[in-house]
Coordinates of C-alpha atoms and ligand atoms in Angstrom, one line a residue:
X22 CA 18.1 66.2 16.3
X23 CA 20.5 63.3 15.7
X24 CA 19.7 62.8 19.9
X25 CA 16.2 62.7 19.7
X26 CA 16.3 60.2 16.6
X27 CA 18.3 57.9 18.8
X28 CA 15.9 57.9 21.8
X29 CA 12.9 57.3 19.4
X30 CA 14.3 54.2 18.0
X31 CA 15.9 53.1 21.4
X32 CA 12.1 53.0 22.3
X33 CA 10.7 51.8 19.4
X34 CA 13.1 48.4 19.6
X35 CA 11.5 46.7 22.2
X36 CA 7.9 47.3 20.1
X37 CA 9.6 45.6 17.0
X38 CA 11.3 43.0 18.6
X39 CA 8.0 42.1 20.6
X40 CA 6.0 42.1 16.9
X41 CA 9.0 40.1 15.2
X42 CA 8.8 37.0 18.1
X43 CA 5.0 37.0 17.7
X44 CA 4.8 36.9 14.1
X45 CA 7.8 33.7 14.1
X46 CA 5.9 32.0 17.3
X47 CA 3.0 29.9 15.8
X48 CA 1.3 28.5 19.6
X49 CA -0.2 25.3 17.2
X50 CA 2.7 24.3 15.9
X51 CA 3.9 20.7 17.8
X52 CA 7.1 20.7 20.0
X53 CA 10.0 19.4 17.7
X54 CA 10.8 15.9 17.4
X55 CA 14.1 15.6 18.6
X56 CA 15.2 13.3 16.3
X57 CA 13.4 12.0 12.9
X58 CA 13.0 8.5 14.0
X59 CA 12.1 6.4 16.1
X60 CA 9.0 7.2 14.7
X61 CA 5.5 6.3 15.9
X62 CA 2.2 6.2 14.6
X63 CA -0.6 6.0 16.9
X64 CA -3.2 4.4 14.1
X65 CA -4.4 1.0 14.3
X66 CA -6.4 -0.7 11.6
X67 CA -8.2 -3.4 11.8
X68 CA -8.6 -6.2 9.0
X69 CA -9.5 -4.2 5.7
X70 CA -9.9 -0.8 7.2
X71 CA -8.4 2.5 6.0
X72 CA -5.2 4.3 6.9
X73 CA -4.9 7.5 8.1
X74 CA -1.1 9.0 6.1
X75 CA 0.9 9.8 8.2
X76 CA 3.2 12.9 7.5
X77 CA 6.2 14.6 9.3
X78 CA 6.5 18.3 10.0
X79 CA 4.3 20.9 8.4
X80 CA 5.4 22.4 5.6
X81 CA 2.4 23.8 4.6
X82 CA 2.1 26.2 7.8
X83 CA 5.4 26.9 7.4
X84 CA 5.2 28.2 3.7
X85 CA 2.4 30.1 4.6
X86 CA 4.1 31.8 7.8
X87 CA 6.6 32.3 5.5
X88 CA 4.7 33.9 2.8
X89 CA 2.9 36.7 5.3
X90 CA 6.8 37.8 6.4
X91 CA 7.4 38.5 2.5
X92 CA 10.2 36.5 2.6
X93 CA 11.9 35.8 -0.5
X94 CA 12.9 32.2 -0.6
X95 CA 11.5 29.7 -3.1
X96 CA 8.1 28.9 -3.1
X97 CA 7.7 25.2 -1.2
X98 CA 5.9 23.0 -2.8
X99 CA 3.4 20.1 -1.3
X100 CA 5.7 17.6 0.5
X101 CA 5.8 14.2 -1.6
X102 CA 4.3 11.6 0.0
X103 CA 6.5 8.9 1.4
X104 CA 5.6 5.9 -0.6
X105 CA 4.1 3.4 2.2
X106 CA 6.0 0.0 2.3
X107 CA 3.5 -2.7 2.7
X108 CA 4.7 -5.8 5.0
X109 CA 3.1 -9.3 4.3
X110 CA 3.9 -11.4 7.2
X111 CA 2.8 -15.1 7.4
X112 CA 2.7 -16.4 10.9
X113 CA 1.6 -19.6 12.9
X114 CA 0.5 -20.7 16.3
X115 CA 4.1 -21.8 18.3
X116 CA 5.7 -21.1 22.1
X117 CA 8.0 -18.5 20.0
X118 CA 5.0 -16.8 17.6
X119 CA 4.5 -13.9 20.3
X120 CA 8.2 -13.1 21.1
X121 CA 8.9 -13.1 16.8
X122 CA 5.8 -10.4 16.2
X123 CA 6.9 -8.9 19.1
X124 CA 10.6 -7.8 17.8
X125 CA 9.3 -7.1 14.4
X126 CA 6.4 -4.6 15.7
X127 CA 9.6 -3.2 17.6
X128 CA 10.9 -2.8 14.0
X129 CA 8.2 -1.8 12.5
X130 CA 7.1 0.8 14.9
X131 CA 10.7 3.1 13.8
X132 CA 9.4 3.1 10.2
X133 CA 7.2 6.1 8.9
X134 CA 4.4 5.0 6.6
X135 CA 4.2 1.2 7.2
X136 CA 1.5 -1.3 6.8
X137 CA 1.8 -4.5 8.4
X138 CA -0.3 -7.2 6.5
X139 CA -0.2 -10.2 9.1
X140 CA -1.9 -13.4 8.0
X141 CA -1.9 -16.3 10.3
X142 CA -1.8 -19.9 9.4
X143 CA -5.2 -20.7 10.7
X144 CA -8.8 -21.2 10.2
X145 CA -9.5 -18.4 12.1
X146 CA -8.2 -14.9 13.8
X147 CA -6.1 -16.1 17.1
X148 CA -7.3 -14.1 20.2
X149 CA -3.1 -14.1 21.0
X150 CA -2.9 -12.1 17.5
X151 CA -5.9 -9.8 17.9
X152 CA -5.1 -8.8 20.6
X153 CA -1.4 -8.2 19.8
X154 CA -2.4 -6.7 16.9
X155 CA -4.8 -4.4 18.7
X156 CA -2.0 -2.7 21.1
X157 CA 0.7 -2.7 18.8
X158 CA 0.3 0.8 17.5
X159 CA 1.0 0.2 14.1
X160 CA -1.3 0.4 10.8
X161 CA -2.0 -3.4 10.3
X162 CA -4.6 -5.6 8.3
X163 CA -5.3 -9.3 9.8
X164 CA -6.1 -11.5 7.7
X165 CA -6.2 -15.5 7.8
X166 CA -6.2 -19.3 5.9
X167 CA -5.0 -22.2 6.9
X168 CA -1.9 -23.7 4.8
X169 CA -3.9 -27.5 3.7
X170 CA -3.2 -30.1 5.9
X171 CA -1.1 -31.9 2.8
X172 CA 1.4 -29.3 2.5
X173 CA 2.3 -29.2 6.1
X174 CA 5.2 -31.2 5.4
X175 CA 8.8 -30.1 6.1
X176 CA 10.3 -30.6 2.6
X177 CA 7.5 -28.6 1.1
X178 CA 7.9 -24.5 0.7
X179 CA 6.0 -23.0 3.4
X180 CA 3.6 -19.9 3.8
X181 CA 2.2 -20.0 0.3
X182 CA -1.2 -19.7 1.1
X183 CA -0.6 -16.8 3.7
X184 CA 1.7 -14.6 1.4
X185 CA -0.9 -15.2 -2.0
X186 CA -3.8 -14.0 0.6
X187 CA -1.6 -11.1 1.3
X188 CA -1.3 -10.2 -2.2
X189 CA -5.1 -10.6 -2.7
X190 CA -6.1 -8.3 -0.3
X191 CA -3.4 -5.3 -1.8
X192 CA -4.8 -6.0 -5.1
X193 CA -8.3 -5.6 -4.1
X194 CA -7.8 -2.6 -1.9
X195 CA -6.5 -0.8 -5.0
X196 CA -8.7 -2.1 -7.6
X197 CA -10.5 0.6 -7.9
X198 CA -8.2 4.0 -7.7
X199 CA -4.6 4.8 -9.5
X200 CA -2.2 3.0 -7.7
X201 CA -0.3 5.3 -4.6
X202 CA 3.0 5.2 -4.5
X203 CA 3.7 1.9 -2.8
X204 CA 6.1 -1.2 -2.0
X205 CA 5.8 -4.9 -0.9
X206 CA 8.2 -6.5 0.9
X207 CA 7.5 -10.4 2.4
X208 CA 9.0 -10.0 6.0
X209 CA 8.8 -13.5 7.8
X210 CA 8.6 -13.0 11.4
X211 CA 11.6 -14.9 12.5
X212 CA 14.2 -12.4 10.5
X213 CA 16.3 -9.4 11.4
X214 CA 15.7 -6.3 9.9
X215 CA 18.1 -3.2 9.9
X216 CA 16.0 -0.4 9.9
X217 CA 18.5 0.9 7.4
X218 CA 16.2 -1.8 5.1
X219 CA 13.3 0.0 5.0
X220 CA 15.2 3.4 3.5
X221 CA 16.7 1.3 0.9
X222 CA 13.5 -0.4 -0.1
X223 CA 11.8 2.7 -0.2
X224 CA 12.8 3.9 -3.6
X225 CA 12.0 0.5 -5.1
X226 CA 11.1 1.1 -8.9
X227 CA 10.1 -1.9 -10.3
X228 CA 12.0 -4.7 -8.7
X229 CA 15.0 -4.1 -6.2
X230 CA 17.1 -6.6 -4.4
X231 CA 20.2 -6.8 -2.0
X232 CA 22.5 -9.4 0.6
X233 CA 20.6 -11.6 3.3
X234 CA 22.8 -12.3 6.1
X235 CA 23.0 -16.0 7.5
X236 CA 21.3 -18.0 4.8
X237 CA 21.9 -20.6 2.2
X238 CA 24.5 -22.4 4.3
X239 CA 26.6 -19.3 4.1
X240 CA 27.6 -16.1 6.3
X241 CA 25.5 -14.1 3.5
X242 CA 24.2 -14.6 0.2
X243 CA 24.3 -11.6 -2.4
X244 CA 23.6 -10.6 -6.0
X245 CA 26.4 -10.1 -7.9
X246 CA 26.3 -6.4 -9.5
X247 CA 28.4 -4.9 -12.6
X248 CA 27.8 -1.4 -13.6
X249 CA 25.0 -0.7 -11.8
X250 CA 23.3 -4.4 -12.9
X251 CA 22.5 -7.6 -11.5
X252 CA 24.6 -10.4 -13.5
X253 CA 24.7 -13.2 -11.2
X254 CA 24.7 -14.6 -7.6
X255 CA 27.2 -15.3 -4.2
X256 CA 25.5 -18.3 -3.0
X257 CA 26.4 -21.9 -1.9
X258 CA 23.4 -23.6 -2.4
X259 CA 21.6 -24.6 -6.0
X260 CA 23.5 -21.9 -8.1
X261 CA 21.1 -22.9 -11.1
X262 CA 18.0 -20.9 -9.4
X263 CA 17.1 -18.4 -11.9
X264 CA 17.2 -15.9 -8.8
X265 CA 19.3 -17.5 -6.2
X266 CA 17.3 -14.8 -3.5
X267 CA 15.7 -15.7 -0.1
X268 CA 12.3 -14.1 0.4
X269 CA 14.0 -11.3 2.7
X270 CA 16.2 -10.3 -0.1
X271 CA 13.8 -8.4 -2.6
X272 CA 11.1 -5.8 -2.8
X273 CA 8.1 -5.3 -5.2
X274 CA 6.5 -2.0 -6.5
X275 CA 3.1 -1.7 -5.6
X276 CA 2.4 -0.7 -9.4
X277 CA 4.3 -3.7 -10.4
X278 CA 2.0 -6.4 -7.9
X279 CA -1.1 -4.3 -9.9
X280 CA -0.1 -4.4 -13.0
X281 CA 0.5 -8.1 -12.7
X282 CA -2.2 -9.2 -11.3
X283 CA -1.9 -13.1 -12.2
X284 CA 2.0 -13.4 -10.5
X285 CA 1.5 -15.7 -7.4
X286 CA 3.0 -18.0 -6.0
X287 CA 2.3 -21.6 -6.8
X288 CA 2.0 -25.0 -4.7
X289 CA 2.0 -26.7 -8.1
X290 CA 6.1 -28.1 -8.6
X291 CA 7.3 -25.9 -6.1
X292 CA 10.2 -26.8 -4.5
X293 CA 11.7 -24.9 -1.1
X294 CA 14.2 -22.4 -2.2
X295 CA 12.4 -22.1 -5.4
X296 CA 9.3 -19.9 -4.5
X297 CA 11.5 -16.8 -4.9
X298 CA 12.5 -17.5 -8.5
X299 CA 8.8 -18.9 -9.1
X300 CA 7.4 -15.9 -8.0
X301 CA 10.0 -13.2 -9.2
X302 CA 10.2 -14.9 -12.9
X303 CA 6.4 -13.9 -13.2
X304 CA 6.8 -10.0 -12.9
X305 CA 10.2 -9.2 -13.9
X306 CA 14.1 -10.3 -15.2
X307 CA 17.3 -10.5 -13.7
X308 CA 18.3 -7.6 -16.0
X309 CA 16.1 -5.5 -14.8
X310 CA 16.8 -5.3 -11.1
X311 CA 17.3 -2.6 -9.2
X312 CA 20.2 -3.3 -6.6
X313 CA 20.5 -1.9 -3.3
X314 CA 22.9 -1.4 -0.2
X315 CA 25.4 0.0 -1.9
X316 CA 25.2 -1.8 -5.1
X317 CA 24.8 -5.1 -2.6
X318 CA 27.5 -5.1 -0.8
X319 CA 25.9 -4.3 3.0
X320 CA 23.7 -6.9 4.4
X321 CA 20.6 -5.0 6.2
X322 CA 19.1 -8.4 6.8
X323 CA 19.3 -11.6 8.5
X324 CA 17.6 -14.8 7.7
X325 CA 17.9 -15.7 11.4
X326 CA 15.9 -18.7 12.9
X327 CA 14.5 -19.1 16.3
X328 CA 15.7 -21.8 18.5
X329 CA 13.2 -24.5 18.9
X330 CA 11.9 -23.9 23.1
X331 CA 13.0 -26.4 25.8
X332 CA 9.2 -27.1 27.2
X333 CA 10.4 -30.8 28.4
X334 CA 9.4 -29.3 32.2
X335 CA 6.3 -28.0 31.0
X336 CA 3.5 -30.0 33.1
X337 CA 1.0 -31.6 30.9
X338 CA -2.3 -30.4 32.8
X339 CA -2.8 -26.4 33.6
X340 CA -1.2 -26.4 37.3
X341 CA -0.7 -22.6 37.6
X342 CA -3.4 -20.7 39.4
X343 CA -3.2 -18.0 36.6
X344 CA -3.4 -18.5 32.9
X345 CA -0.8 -16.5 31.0
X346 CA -0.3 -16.1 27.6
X347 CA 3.2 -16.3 26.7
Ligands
UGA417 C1 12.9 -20.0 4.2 C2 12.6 -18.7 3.6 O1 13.3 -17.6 4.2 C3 11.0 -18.5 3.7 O2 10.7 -17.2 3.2 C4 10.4 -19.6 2.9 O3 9.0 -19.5 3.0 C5 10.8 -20.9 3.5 O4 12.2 -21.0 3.5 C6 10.2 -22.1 2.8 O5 10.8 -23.2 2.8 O6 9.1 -22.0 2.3 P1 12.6 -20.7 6.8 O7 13.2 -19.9 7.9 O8 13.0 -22.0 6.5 O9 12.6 -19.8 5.6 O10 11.0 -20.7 7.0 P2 10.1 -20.2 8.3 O11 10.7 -19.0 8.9 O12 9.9 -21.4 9.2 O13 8.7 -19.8 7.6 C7 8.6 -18.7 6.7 C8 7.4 -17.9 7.2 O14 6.2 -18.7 7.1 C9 7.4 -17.4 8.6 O15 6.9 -16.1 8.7 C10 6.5 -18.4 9.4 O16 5.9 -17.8 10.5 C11 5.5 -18.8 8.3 N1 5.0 -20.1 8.4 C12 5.8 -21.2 8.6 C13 3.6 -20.3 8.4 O17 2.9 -19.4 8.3 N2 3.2 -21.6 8.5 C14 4.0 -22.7 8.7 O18 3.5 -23.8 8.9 C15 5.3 -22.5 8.8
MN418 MN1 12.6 -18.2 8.8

């Protein structure tokens, strides 16, 4: 009896065995990444268009696989979606413009749900940008307006125009539906981001801020932060700045651009160094930021600046028998 029991099961095992592998293999499910990042998304946008989200894994399937074994772990719910960090990125025609958007697509390309708004300085679309823009595999808008030929001085803040059309276009796309979970951040094209950044930035609130490396005539510049607030600034140049914060040093809730829809920033008594404070004193107070980088003591980025290009070789009439664009 107890023999023929055993026989049965020993030929039974292979049976459930076969059934169990079957029932865990799921032949759609994609190979596994092997690592969470980098992370790629193969959607371009053009100017305006519409995003497709882009989500990691698949929980749902995996829930419902989970649910036909009668397993008994808790139910999953939906998997939040990541809010997407918008990137407004002025940008003018020089030697170095293609080698700057090319490291920051580099960047940008190893962050999940990104939108890179890139407005050039011009009176049109550059072919160089289009068709950068066009291969570089991320979810972009292209927009464009020329900075008025009276503010192309070098004492006068720069990119005004370019970073208010940026904020015009994220207001308008969401006019009309409840805001999605979003963040702005303006990331000029010469600086270094830490991809680090981006996870940081992500849980923005309201207003969130942290160290820029290399700026204000100092190794870094940093907000100063007691129990878990902002109350004051590390810098070395014009302490009286109500925020003493370089553009690469703050991010803005999506809800918060929305829900003040006047903040912009001004040509109007603007002084360079002061279009951060300008701009910032419209939407929130120092009280209220939110600091990041370990309460801001890690600097994730770097106001670096390109060298200006030796071209004193360059021949003044085309002489090459190919034209390349550099
Ligand atoms: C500093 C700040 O980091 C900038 O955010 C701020 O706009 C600038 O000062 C200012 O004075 O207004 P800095 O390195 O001196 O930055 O400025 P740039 O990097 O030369 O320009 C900032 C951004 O504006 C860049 O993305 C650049 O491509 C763009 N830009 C610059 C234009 O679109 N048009 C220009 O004529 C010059
Ligand atoms: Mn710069």
């Amino acid at each position: 009896m107890k023999s023929a029991l055993c026989s049965r099961f020993f030929i039974l095992l292979p049976w459930i065995l076969i059934v169990i592998i079957m029932l865990d293999v799921d032949p759609r499910r994609p190979a596994p990444q092997l690592t969470s990042r980098p992370y790629f998304s193969p959607h371009t946008v053009g100017c305006g268009g519409s995003r497709i989200p882009l989500r990691r894994g698949s929980l749902g399937r995996d829930a419902a696989e989970r649910q036909k074994r009668n397993e008994s772990r808790p139910p999953l719910q939906a998997e939040p979606r990541l809010p997407t960090i918008y990137a407004i990125t002025p940008t003018y025609s020089r030697p170095v413009q293609k080698a700057e958007l090319t490291r920051l697509a580099n960047t940008f390309r190893q962050v999940a749900q990104l939108h890179w708004i890139l407005v050039e300085d011009r009176a049109t679309r550059s072919e160089l940008v289009s068709s950068f823009l066009a291969r570089a595999g991320l979810p972009n808008t292209h927009l464009h307006v020329p900075t008025p030929r009276r503010y192309k001085r070098p004492w006068l803040p720069r990119a005004t125009e370019q970073r208010n059309a940026g904020l015009a276009w994220l207001r308008q796309r969401h006019q009309h539906q409840s805001a999605q979970p979003g963040v702005l951040f303006f990331a000029d094209d010469d600086n270094t981001y830490s991809l680090e950044l981006f996870q940081e930035m992500r849980t923005t609130r309201k207003v969130s801020v942290w160290p820029v490396g290399l700026v204000g005539g100092r190794r870094y510049e940093r907000p100063l932060v007691k129990n878990g607030k902002v109350v004051g600034w590390y810098t070395g140049w014009r302490e009286d700045r109500p925020f003493a914060i370089d553009m690469a040093g703050f991010a803005v809730s999506l809800q918060v651009i929305l829900s003040n829809p006047k903040a912009v920033f001004k040509r109007r008594g603007s002084q360079p160094g002061m279009q951060e404070s300008d701009f910032l004193k419209q939407i929130t107070t120092v009280e209220e930021l939110e600091p990041k980088a370990n309460n801001c003591t890690k600097v994730l980025v770097w106001h670096t600046r390109t060298e200006k290009v030796n071209l004193a070789n360059e021949p003044k009439y085309h002489l090459d028998t190919v034209n390349i664009e550099v």
